[in-house]
CSV table of C-alpha atoms and ligand atoms in Angstrom, one decimal:
chain,number,residue,atom,x,y,z
A,1,UNK,CA,30.3,5.0,6.2
A,2,UNK,CA,28.9,6.0,9.6
A,3,UNK,CA,25.2,7.0,9.7
A,4,UNK,CA,23.9,10.4,11.0
A,5,UNK,CA,20.7,9.5,12.9
A,6,UNK,CA,18.9,10.4,16.1
A,7,UNK,CA,18.8,7.2,18.1
A,8,UNK,CA,19.7,3.7,17.2
A,9,UNK,CA,17.7,2.4,20.2
A,10,UNK,CA,14.5,3.2,18.4
A,11,UNK,CA,15.2,0.4,15.9
A,12,UNK,CA,12.9,-2.3,17.3
A,13,UNK,CA,9.9,0.1,17.1
A,14,UNK,CA,10.9,1.0,13.5
A,15,UNK,CA,11.3,-2.6,12.6
A,16,UNK,CA,7.8,-3.5,13.7
A,17,UNK,CA,6.5,-0.7,11.4
A,18,UNK,CA,8.4,-2.2,8.5
A,19,UNK,CA,7.2,-5.7,9.4
A,20,UNK,CA,3.6,-4.5,9.3
A,21,UNK,CA,3.9,-3.2,5.7
A,22,UNK,CA,6.0,-6.0,4.2
A,23,UNK,CA,3.2,-8.6,3.8
A,24,UNK,CA,1.0,-5.9,2.3
A,25,UNK,CA,3.5,-5.1,-0.4
A,26,UNK,CA,3.3,-8.3,-2.4
A,27,UNK,CA,4.5,-6.9,-5.7
A,28,UNK,CA,7.7,-5.6,-4.1
A,29,UNK,CA,8.1,-9.0,-2.4
A,30,UNK,CA,8.1,-10.7,-5.8
A,31,UNK,CA,10.6,-8.1,-7.2
A,32,UNK,CA,12.8,-8.7,-4.1
A,33,UNK,CA,13.0,-12.4,-5.0
A,34,UNK,CA,13.8,-11.6,-8.6
A,35,UNK,CA,16.5,-9.1,-7.5
A,36,UNK,CA,18.1,-11.7,-5.2
A,37,UNK,CA,18.6,-13.9,-8.3
A,38,UNK,CA,19.5,-11.2,-10.9
A,39,UNK,CA,21.5,-8.9,-8.6
A,40,UNK,CA,21.1,-5.9,-11.0
A,41,UNK,CA,22.9,-3.5,-8.8
A,42,UNK,CA,25.9,-5.7,-7.8
A,43,UNK,CA,28.8,-3.6,-6.8
A,44,UNK,CA,26.9,-0.3,-7.3
A,45,UNK,CA,26.0,2.5,-4.9
A,46,UNK,CA,22.5,3.8,-4.7
A,47,UNK,CA,21.4,7.0,-2.9
A,48,UNK,CA,17.6,7.0,-2.1
A,49,UNK,CA,16.1,10.5,-1.3
A,50,UNK,CA,12.5,9.7,-0.3
A,51,UNK,CA,10.1,10.2,2.6
A,52,UNK,CA,11.7,8.0,5.3
A,53,UNK,CA,8.9,5.9,6.6
A,54,UNK,CA,8.2,2.2,6.6
A,55,UNK,CA,7.2,1.6,3.0
A,56,UNK,CA,10.3,3.5,1.8
A,57,UNK,CA,12.4,1.4,4.2
A,58,UNK,CA,11.2,-1.7,2.5
A,59,UNK,CA,12.1,-0.3,-0.9
A,60,UNK,CA,15.6,0.4,0.4
A,61,UNK,CA,15.8,-3.3,1.5
A,62,UNK,CA,14.7,-4.5,-1.9
A,63,UNK,CA,17.3,-2.3,-3.7
A,64,UNK,CA,19.9,-3.7,-1.2
A,65,UNK,CA,18.7,-7.2,-2.0
A,66,UNK,CA,19.6,-6.4,-5.7
A,67,UNK,CA,23.2,-6.1,-4.7
A,68,UNK,CA,23.5,-2.3,-4.1
A,69,UNK,CA,25.3,-0.5,-1.3
A,70,UNK,CA,22.4,1.7,-0.2
A,71,UNK,CA,22.4,5.1,1.5
A,72,UNK,CA,19.1,6.9,2.4
A,73,UNK,CA,18.4,10.6,3.0
A,74,UNK,CA,15.2,12.5,3.6
A,75,UNK,CA,13.2,14.3,0.9
A,76,UNK,CA,11.4,16.4,3.6
A,77,UNK,CA,12.6,17.3,7.1
A,78,UNK,CA,9.2,16.6,8.7
A,79,UNK,CA,8.4,13.2,7.2
A,80,UNK,CA,11.4,11.3,8.6
A,81,UNK,CA,10.5,8.7,11.2
A,82,UNK,CA,13.5,8.3,13.5
A,83,UNK,CA,12.5,4.8,14.5
A,84,UNK,CA,12.3,3.5,10.9
A,85,UNK,CA,15.6,5.1,10.0
A,86,UNK,CA,17.2,3.4,13.1
A,87,UNK,CA,15.8,0.1,11.9
A,88,UNK,CA,17.4,0.6,8.5
A,89,UNK,CA,20.7,1.3,10.0
A,90,UNK,CA,20.5,-1.8,12.0
A,91,UNK,CA,20.0,-3.7,8.7
A,92,UNK,CA,23.2,-2.4,7.3
A,93,UNK,CA,21.8,0.5,5.3
A,94,UNK,CA,23.5,3.9,5.8
A,95,UNK,CA,21.2,6.8,6.7
A,96,UNK,CA,21.7,10.5,7.1
A,97,UNK,CA,18.4,11.9,8.4
A,98,UNK,CA,16.4,12.9,11.4
A,99,UNK,CA,12.9,14.2,12.1
A,100,UNK,CA,12.6,18.0,12.1
A,101,UNK,CA,16.1,18.6,10.6
A,102,UNK,CA,16.9,22.3,10.2
A,103,UNK,CA,17.5,23.6,6.6
A,104,UNK,CA,21.2,23.4,7.3
A,105,UNK,CA,21.0,19.9,8.7
A,106,UNK,CA,18.8,18.7,5.8
A,107,UNK,CA,21.4,20.1,3.3
A,108,UNK,CA,24.3,18.6,5.2
A,109,UNK,CA,22.6,15.2,5.3
A,110,UNK,CA,22.3,15.3,1.5
A,111,UNK,CA,26.0,16.2,1.1
A,112,UNK,CA,26.9,13.3,3.4
A,113,UNK,CA,24.9,10.9,1.3
A,114,UNK,CA,26.5,12.3,-1.9
A,115,UNK,CA,30.0,11.7,-0.4
A,116,UNK,CA,29.3,8.0,-1.2
A,117,UNK,CA,29.5,8.9,-4.9
A,118,UNK,CA,26.4,7.1,-6.1
A,119,UNK,CA,26.0,5.3,-9.4
A,120,UNK,CA,22.2,5.5,-9.3
A,121,UNK,CA,19.7,7.6,-7.4
A,122,UNK,CA,16.0,7.7,-6.5
A,123,UNK,CA,14.6,11.2,-5.8
A,124,UNK,CA,11.3,12.6,-4.6
A,125,UNK,CA,10.7,16.2,-5.4
A,126,UNK,CA,14.0,16.9,-7.2
A,127,UNK,CA,16.2,18.2,-4.3
A,128,UNK,CA,18.8,15.4,-4.8
A,129,UNK,CA,19.1,16.0,-8.5
A,130,UNK,CA,19.3,19.7,-8.0
A,131,UNK,CA,21.9,19.4,-5.2
A,132,UNK,CA,24.1,17.2,-7.4
A,133,UNK,CA,23.9,19.6,-10.3
A,134,UNK,CA,24.4,22.8,-8.3
A,135,UNK,CA,26.8,21.8,-5.6
A,136,UNK,CA,28.6,18.5,-6.6
A,137,UNK,CA,29.4,18.9,-10.4
A,138,UNK,CA,32.3,16.4,-10.0
A,139,UNK,CA,29.6,13.6,-9.5
A,140,UNK,CA,27.9,14.3,-12.8
A,141,UNK,CA,30.2,11.8,-14.5
A,142,UNK,CA,29.7,9.2,-11.8
A,143,UNK,CA,25.9,9.2,-11.5
A,144,UNK,CA,24.6,7.1,-14.3
A,145,UNK,CA,20.9,7.9,-13.8
A,146,UNK,CA,17.9,7.5,-11.6
A,147,UNK,CA,14.2,7.7,-11.1
A,148,UNK,CA,11.9,10.5,-9.8
A,149,UNK,CA,8.9,9.8,-7.7
A,150,UNK,CA,6.6,12.8,-7.8
A,151,UNK,CA,4.8,15.4,-10.0
A,152,UNK,CA,6.9,18.3,-8.6
A,153,UNK,CA,10.2,16.5,-9.2
A,154,UNK,CA,9.2,15.6,-12.8
A,155,UNK,CA,8.3,19.3,-13.5
A,156,UNK,CA,11.7,20.4,-12.2
A,157,UNK,CA,13.5,17.7,-14.3
A,158,UNK,CA,11.6,18.8,-17.4
A,159,UNK,CA,12.7,22.4,-16.8
A,160,UNK,CA,16.3,21.3,-16.4
A,161,UNK,CA,16.1,19.2,-19.6
A,162,UNK,CA,14.6,22.1,-21.5
A,163,UNK,CA,17.4,24.3,-20.4
A,164,UNK,CA,20.0,21.6,-21.3
A,165,UNK,CA,21.0,21.5,-17.7
A,166,UNK,CA,20.2,17.8,-16.9
A,167,UNK,CA,23.4,15.8,-17.1
A,168,UNK,CA,22.2,12.2,-16.6
A,169,UNK,CA,19.0,10.3,-17.5
A,170,UNK,CA,16.1,10.2,-15.1
A,171,UNK,CA,12.9,8.1,-15.3
A,172,UNK,CA,9.7,9.9,-14.6
A,173,UNK,CA,8.1,7.3,-12.3
A,174,UNK,CA,5.3,9.7,-11.4
A,175,UNK,CA,4.0,9.7,-15.0
A,176,UNK,CA,3.5,5.9,-15.2
A,177,UNK,CA,-0.1,4.8,-15.2
A,178,UNK,CA,0.5,2.4,-12.2
A,179,UNK,CA,1.7,5.5,-10.3
A,180,UNK,CA,-0.6,8.4,-10.9
A,181,UNK,CA,-3.9,6.5,-11.3
A,182,UNK,CA,-3.4,4.9,-7.9
A,183,UNK,CA,-0.8,6.7,-5.7
A,184,UNK,CA,-1.7,10.2,-6.7
A,185,UNK,CA,-5.4,9.6,-6.7
A,186,UNK,CA,-6.2,6.9,-4.1
A,187,UNK,CA,-3.0,7.2,-2.1
A,188,UNK,CA,-3.2,11.0,-1.7
A,189,UNK,CA,-7.0,10.9,-1.4
A,190,UNK,CA,-6.9,8.6,1.6
A,191,UNK,CA,-3.7,9.7,3.3
A,192,UNK,CA,-4.5,13.4,3.3
A,193,UNK,CA,-7.8,12.9,5.1
A,194,UNK,CA,-6.1,10.4,7.4
A,195,UNK,CA,-3.5,13.0,8.3
A,196,UNK,CA,-6.2,15.7,8.8
A,197,UNK,CA,-8.5,13.5,10.8
A,198,UNK,CA,-5.8,11.9,13.1
A,199,UNK,CA,-4.3,15.4,13.7
A,200,UNK,CA,-7.6,17.3,14.4
A,201,UNK,CA,-10.0,14.6,15.5
A,202,UNK,CA,-12.8,16.7,14.0
A,203,UNK,CA,-15.8,15.7,11.9
A,204,UNK,CA,-15.8,16.2,8.2
A,205,UNK,CA,-19.4,15.4,7.4
A,206,UNK,CA,-21.5,18.6,7.0
A,207,UNK,CA,-18.4,20.8,6.6
A,208,UNK,CA,-17.1,22.5,3.5
A,209,UNK,CA,-13.7,21.4,2.1
A,210,UNK,CA,-12.0,23.8,-0.3
A,211,UNK,CA,-9.5,22.0,-2.5
A,212,UNK,CA,-7.1,24.0,-4.6
A,213,UNK,CA,-5.9,21.9,-7.6
A,214,UNK,CA,-7.8,19.3,-9.5
A,215,UNK,CA,-4.9,17.1,-10.8
A,216,UNK,CA,-4.8,13.4,-10.0
A,217,UNK,CA,-4.0,14.2,-6.3
A,218,UNK,CA,-6.7,16.9,-6.0
A,219,UNK,CA,-9.2,14.5,-7.6
A,220,UNK,CA,-8.5,11.9,-5.0
A,221,UNK,CA,-8.7,14.4,-2.1
A,222,UNK,CA,-12.1,15.7,-3.5
A,223,UNK,CA,-13.5,12.2,-4.0
A,224,UNK,CA,-12.7,11.2,-0.4
A,225,UNK,CA,-14.0,14.5,1.0
A,226,UNK,CA,-17.3,13.8,-0.8
A,227,UNK,CA,-17.3,10.3,0.7
A,228,UNK,CA,-16.8,11.7,4.1
A,229,UNK,CA,-19.9,13.8,3.7
A,230,UNK,CA,-18.3,17.2,3.0
A,231,UNK,CA,-19.6,19.9,0.7
A,232,UNK,CA,-16.7,20.2,-1.8
A,233,UNK,CA,-15.4,23.3,-3.6
A,234,UNK,CA,-12.7,23.1,-6.2
A,235,UNK,CA,-10.4,26.1,-7.1
A,236,UNK,CA,-8.5,25.7,-10.4
A,237,UNK,CA,-6.5,27.7,-12.8
A,238,UNK,CA,-7.2,25.4,-15.7
A,239,UNK,CA,-10.6,25.7,-17.4
A,240,UNK,CA,-10.7,22.1,-18.6
A,241,UNK,CA,-10.0,20.7,-15.2
A,242,UNK,CA,-12.5,23.1,-13.7
A,243,UNK,CA,-15.2,21.7,-16.1
A,244,UNK,CA,-14.1,18.2,-15.1
A,245,UNK,CA,-14.6,19.1,-11.4
A,246,UNK,CA,-18.0,20.5,-12.2
A,247,UNK,CA,-19.2,17.4,-14.0
A,248,UNK,CA,-17.7,15.2,-11.2
A,249,UNK,CA,-20.3,17.0,-9.0
A,250,UNK,CA,-18.3,19.6,-7.3
A,251,UNK,CA,-18.7,23.4,-7.0
A,252,UNK,CA,-16.1,25.5,-8.7
A,253,UNK,CA,-15.0,29.1,-7.8
A,254,UNK,CA,-11.9,31.2,-7.3
A,255,UNK,CA,-10.1,31.0,-4.0
A,256,UNK,CA,-11.1,34.6,-3.2
A,257,UNK,CA,-14.8,33.5,-3.1
A,258,UNK,CA,-14.2,30.1,-1.6
A,259,UNK,CA,-12.2,31.7,1.3
A,260,UNK,CA,-15.4,32.6,3.2
A,261,UNK,CA,-17.0,29.1,3.0
A,262,UNK,CA,-14.2,26.7,3.9
A,263,UNK,CA,-13.9,24.7,7.1
A,264,UNK,CA,-11.0,22.8,5.6
A,265,UNK,CA,-8.6,24.2,3.0
A,266,UNK,CA,-6.3,21.8,1.2
A,267,UNK,CA,-3.8,22.9,-1.4
A,268,UNK,CA,-2.7,20.3,-4.0
A,269,UNK,CA,-1.4,22.5,-6.8
A,270,UNK,CA,2.4,22.1,-6.8
A,271,UNK,CA,2.6,25.9,-7.1
A,272,UNK,CA,3.4,28.7,-4.7
A,273,UNK,CA,1.3,31.3,-2.9
A,274,UNK,CA,-2.1,29.6,-3.5
A,275,UNK,CA,-3.6,30.9,-0.2
A,276,UNK,CA,-2.5,34.3,0.9
A,277,UNK,CA,-3.3,37.3,3.1
A,278,UNK,CA,-6.1,38.4,0.8
A,279,UNK,CA,-7.8,35.0,1.5
A,280,UNK,CA,-7.0,34.7,5.2
A,281,UNK,CA,-8.9,37.9,6.0
A,282,UNK,CA,-12.2,36.4,4.7
A,283,UNK,CA,-11.9,33.0,6.4
A,284,UNK,CA,-14.2,31.8,9.1
A,285,UNK,CA,-12.8,31.5,12.6
A,286,UNK,CA,-11.8,27.9,13.2
A,287,UNK,CA,-10.9,27.2,9.6
A,288,UNK,CA,-8.2,24.5,9.1
A,289,UNK,CA,-5.5,25.0,6.5
A,290,UNK,CA,-3.2,22.4,5.2
A,291,UNK,CA,-1.1,21.5,2.2
A,292,UNK,CA,-0.6,18.2,0.2
A,293,UNK,CA,1.7,19.6,-2.5
A,294,UNK,CA,5.4,18.7,-2.3
A,295,UNK,CA,6.8,22.0,-1.0
A,296,UNK,CA,5.6,24.1,1.9
A,297,UNK,CA,5.0,27.2,-0.3
A,298,UNK,CA,1.3,26.7,-1.2
A,299,UNK,CA,-0.2,28.1,2.1
A,300,UNK,CA,1.6,31.4,2.7
A,301,UNK,CA,2.3,30.9,6.4
A,302,UNK,CA,4.8,33.8,6.4
A,303,UNK,CA,1.9,36.2,5.5
A,304,UNK,CA,-0.3,34.6,8.1
A,305,UNK,CA,2.3,35.2,10.7
A,306,UNK,CA,2.5,38.9,9.6
A,307,UNK,CA,-1.2,39.5,10.1
A,308,UNK,CA,-1.6,37.4,13.2
A,309,UNK,CA,-1.7,39.0,16.7
A,310,UNK,CA,-0.3,35.8,18.2
A,311,UNK,CA,0.4,32.1,17.6
A,312,UNK,CA,0.6,29.0,19.7
A,313,UNK,CA,0.8,25.3,19.4
A,314,UNK,CA,-2.8,24.2,19.9
A,315,UNK,CA,-2.1,20.5,19.6
A,316,UNK,CA,0.6,18.3,18.1
A,317,UNK,CA,1.1,19.4,14.5
A,318,UNK,CA,-1.5,22.2,14.8
A,319,UNK,CA,-0.5,25.9,15.0
A,320,UNK,CA,-3.3,28.3,16.1
A,321,UNK,CA,-3.0,31.9,14.7
A,322,UNK,CA,-5.2,34.6,16.3
A,323,UNK,CA,-6.3,37.3,13.9
A,324,UNK,CA,-7.9,40.6,14.8
A,325,UNK,CA,-11.5,40.2,15.9
A,326,UNK,CA,-10.6,37.1,17.9
A,327,UNK,CA,-10.7,34.9,14.8
A,328,UNK,CA,-8.6,31.7,14.9
A,329,UNK,CA,-7.0,30.0,11.9
A,330,UNK,CA,-5.2,26.7,12.3
A,331,UNK,CA,-2.3,25.4,10.1
A,332,UNK,CA,-1.5,21.7,10.1
A,333,UNK,CA,2.1,20.5,10.0
A,334,UNK,CA,3.5,24.0,9.3
A,335,UNK,CA,2.1,23.9,5.8
A,336,UNK,CA,4.2,20.9,4.9
A,337,UNK,CA,2.8,17.7,3.2
A,338,UNK,CA,0.0,16.9,5.7
A,339,UNK,CA,-0.2,13.2,4.8
A,340,UNK,CA,3.5,12.6,5.6
A,341,UNK,CA,4.3,15.3,8.2
A,342,UNK,CA,1.2,14.5,10.2
A,343,UNK,CA,0.6,10.9,9.1
A,344,UNK,CA,2.4,7.9,7.7
A,345,UNK,CA,2.0,8.6,4.0
A,346,UNK,CA,0.1,6.5,1.5
A,347,UNK,CA,-1.3,3.1,2.4
A,348,UNK,CA,1.1,0.2,1.9
A,349,UNK,CA,-0.9,-1.5,-0.8
A,350,UNK,CA,-0.7,1.7,-2.9
A,351,UNK,CA,3.0,2.3,-2.3
A,352,UNK,CA,3.6,-1.3,-3.3
A,353,UNK,CA,2.8,-0.4,-6.9
A,354,UNK,CA,4.8,2.9,-6.8
A,355,UNK,CA,7.9,1.4,-5.3
A,356,UNK,CA,7.7,-1.6,-7.6
A,357,UNK,CA,7.9,0.9,-10.5
A,358,UNK,CA,10.8,2.6,-8.8
A,359,UNK,CA,12.7,-0.7,-8.3
A,360,UNK,CA,12.1,-1.9,-11.9
A,361,UNK,CA,12.8,1.5,-13.4
A,362,UNK,CA,16.1,1.7,-11.5
A,363,UNK,CA,17.0,-1.8,-12.7
A,364,UNK,CA,16.2,-0.5,-16.3
A,365,UNK,CA,18.6,2.3,-15.8
A,366,UNK,CA,21.2,-0.1,-14.4
A,367,UNK,CA,20.9,-2.3,-17.4
A,368,UNK,CA,20.6,0.4,-20.1
A,369,UNK,CA,22.5,3.5,-19.0
A,370,UNK,CA,25.0,3.2,-21.7
A,371,UNK,CA,22.3,3.7,-24.3
A,372,UNK,CA,20.4,6.5,-22.4
A,373,UNK,CA,21.0,10.2,-23.0
A,374,UNK,CA,20.7,12.9,-20.3
A,375,UNK,CA,17.0,13.5,-20.5
A,376,UNK,CA,13.7,12.6,-18.9
A,377,UNK,CA,12.4,9.2,-19.9
A,378,UNK,CA,8.9,7.7,-19.4
A,379,UNK,CA,8.6,4.4,-17.6
A,380,UNK,CA,8.9,1.5,-20.0
A,381,UNK,CA,5.3,0.3,-20.9
A,382,UNK,CA,6.4,-3.3,-20.1
A,383,UNK,CA,7.3,-2.3,-16.6
A,384,UNK,CA,4.0,-0.5,-16.1
A,385,UNK,CA,2.1,-3.5,-17.4
A,386,UNK,CA,4.2,-5.9,-15.3
A,387,UNK,CA,3.4,-4.0,-12.1
A,388,UNK,CA,-0.4,-4.0,-12.9
A,389,UNK,CA,-0.3,-7.7,-13.7
A,390,UNK,CA,1.7,-8.6,-10.6
A,391,UNK,CA,-0.7,-6.5,-8.4
A,392,UNK,CA,-3.8,-8.4,-9.8
A,393,UNK,CA,-2.0,-11.7,-9.3
A,394,UNK,CA,-1.1,-10.9,-5.7
A,395,UNK,CA,-4.8,-10.2,-5.1
A,396,UNK,CA,-5.7,-13.5,-6.7
A,397,UNK,CA,-7.5,-11.8,-9.6
A,398,UNK,CA,-7.4,-12.5,-13.3
A,399,UNK,CA,-8.6,-10.7,-16.4
A,400,UNK,CA,-10.0,-11.6,-19.8
A,401,UNK,CA,-7.8,-12.1,-22.9
A,402,UNK,CA,-8.6,-11.1,-26.4
A,403,UNK,CA,-9.5,-14.0,-28.7
A,404,UNK,CA,-7.8,-14.1,-32.2
A,405,UNK,CA,-11.1,-12.9,-33.7
A,406,UNK,CA,-11.3,-10.0,-31.3
A,407,UNK,CA,-7.7,-9.0,-32.1
A,408,UNK,CA,-8.4,-9.1,-35.8
A,409,UNK,CA,-11.6,-7.1,-35.3
A,410,UNK,CA,-9.7,-4.3,-33.4
A,411,UNK,CA,-7.0,-4.2,-36.1
A,412,UNK,CA,-9.4,-4.1,-39.1
A,413,UNK,CA,-10.2,-0.8,-40.8
A,414,UNK,CA,-11.8,-1.4,-44.2
A,415,UNK,CA,-15.6,-1.4,-44.4
A,416,UNK,CA,-15.6,-5.0,-45.8
A,417,UNK,CA,-13.5,-6.3,-43.0
A,418,UNK,CA,-15.7,-4.7,-40.3
B,501,ADE,N1,5.7,7.2,1.4
B,501,ADE,C1,6.9,7.3,0.9
B,501,ADE,N2,7.0,8.1,-0.1
B,501,ADE,C2,5.7,8.7,-0.2
B,501,ADE,C3,5.2,9.6,-1.1
B,501,ADE,N3,5.9,10.2,-2.0
B,501,ADE,N4,3.9,10.0,-0.9
B,501,ADE,C4,3.1,9.4,0.1
B,501,ADE,N5,3.6,8.4,0.9
B,501,ADE,C5,4.9,8.1,0.8
């Protein structure tokens, strides 16, 4: 099938981005070699709906090395890198995506990808699964299953499963330990600040960072804010997480109070309407607002537009809103994922683990779909442990092993035995 992309001539530039990440993704390199021998997807079609940047491109190559006919499509219109997509097409992978696609184009690209009638899918955020179920019911028999990348997607899948709406099995890659402990925490922690800093070129030390949401991603963003020298305020709706934030050394308060202190506001909740008109009116002039949750619904940009006297592009990926009293508020990347829409996503070494989980989970589905029911599955523990083990091995690191006596000690329970 013909690809739908911006410009194939960008391929050499995209290929050099892919070449940079490959040697830094050693676990995936190992899996690629295994796939070349095992060919788990021989004769099968796979549609990958992820953020189309260099690390994703390498995952697509690995799935292709496993024998699949691969089609890629974007999971966010602002995270697509046209040069990387061009490089993929040059390698024989079909792509339907371009940077800054309109809503209609984004949907059309997804439909084109689904025209291939995939056997397996990889999704990020749940749009592909939702599109199949709502607009292409004829594919529900053909799609044998897939894997989901992110917290938001897993939440959506769980809602579908609860309503009995999910019609094929999906593996919740996000919930594997080798995913959320590293990707959500250290990946988001670093890439969000990378996106903010490269876009604004402003100092973080001595400033106040207000972070909404103290899940694994929020924890990472807060930890790195502290490391950069910021005063950190956490806004939470969960009392346990709020206590955790407090004991981790951060201030805790509701957004309505934090609004007046923040120099940087970062939403990482996965929910909608986290920062609204009632907060904008208290913010300091110069405050920077951005989002690191999957959808662009956390900072209410529509309400900011309503109360603003004017808006203009202040710098690439920065919109300046002028409010009454000559107060300026700045929104990064239109309120879309700042680390991907204004950056390159998580570091390669972190995505190595995430995408190794994706590759092995998809292989698991390919081998076992006959025995799986249409529900959300956890990543197999063996796969999680394999990825952790391969990561350490690739770093030249070993760990201790329990002796027989230690194993027996851990298993004993009677007072005589202990
Ligand atoms: N690169 C590709 N997919 C990504 C994701 N979900 N988060 C961060 N970086 C990525």
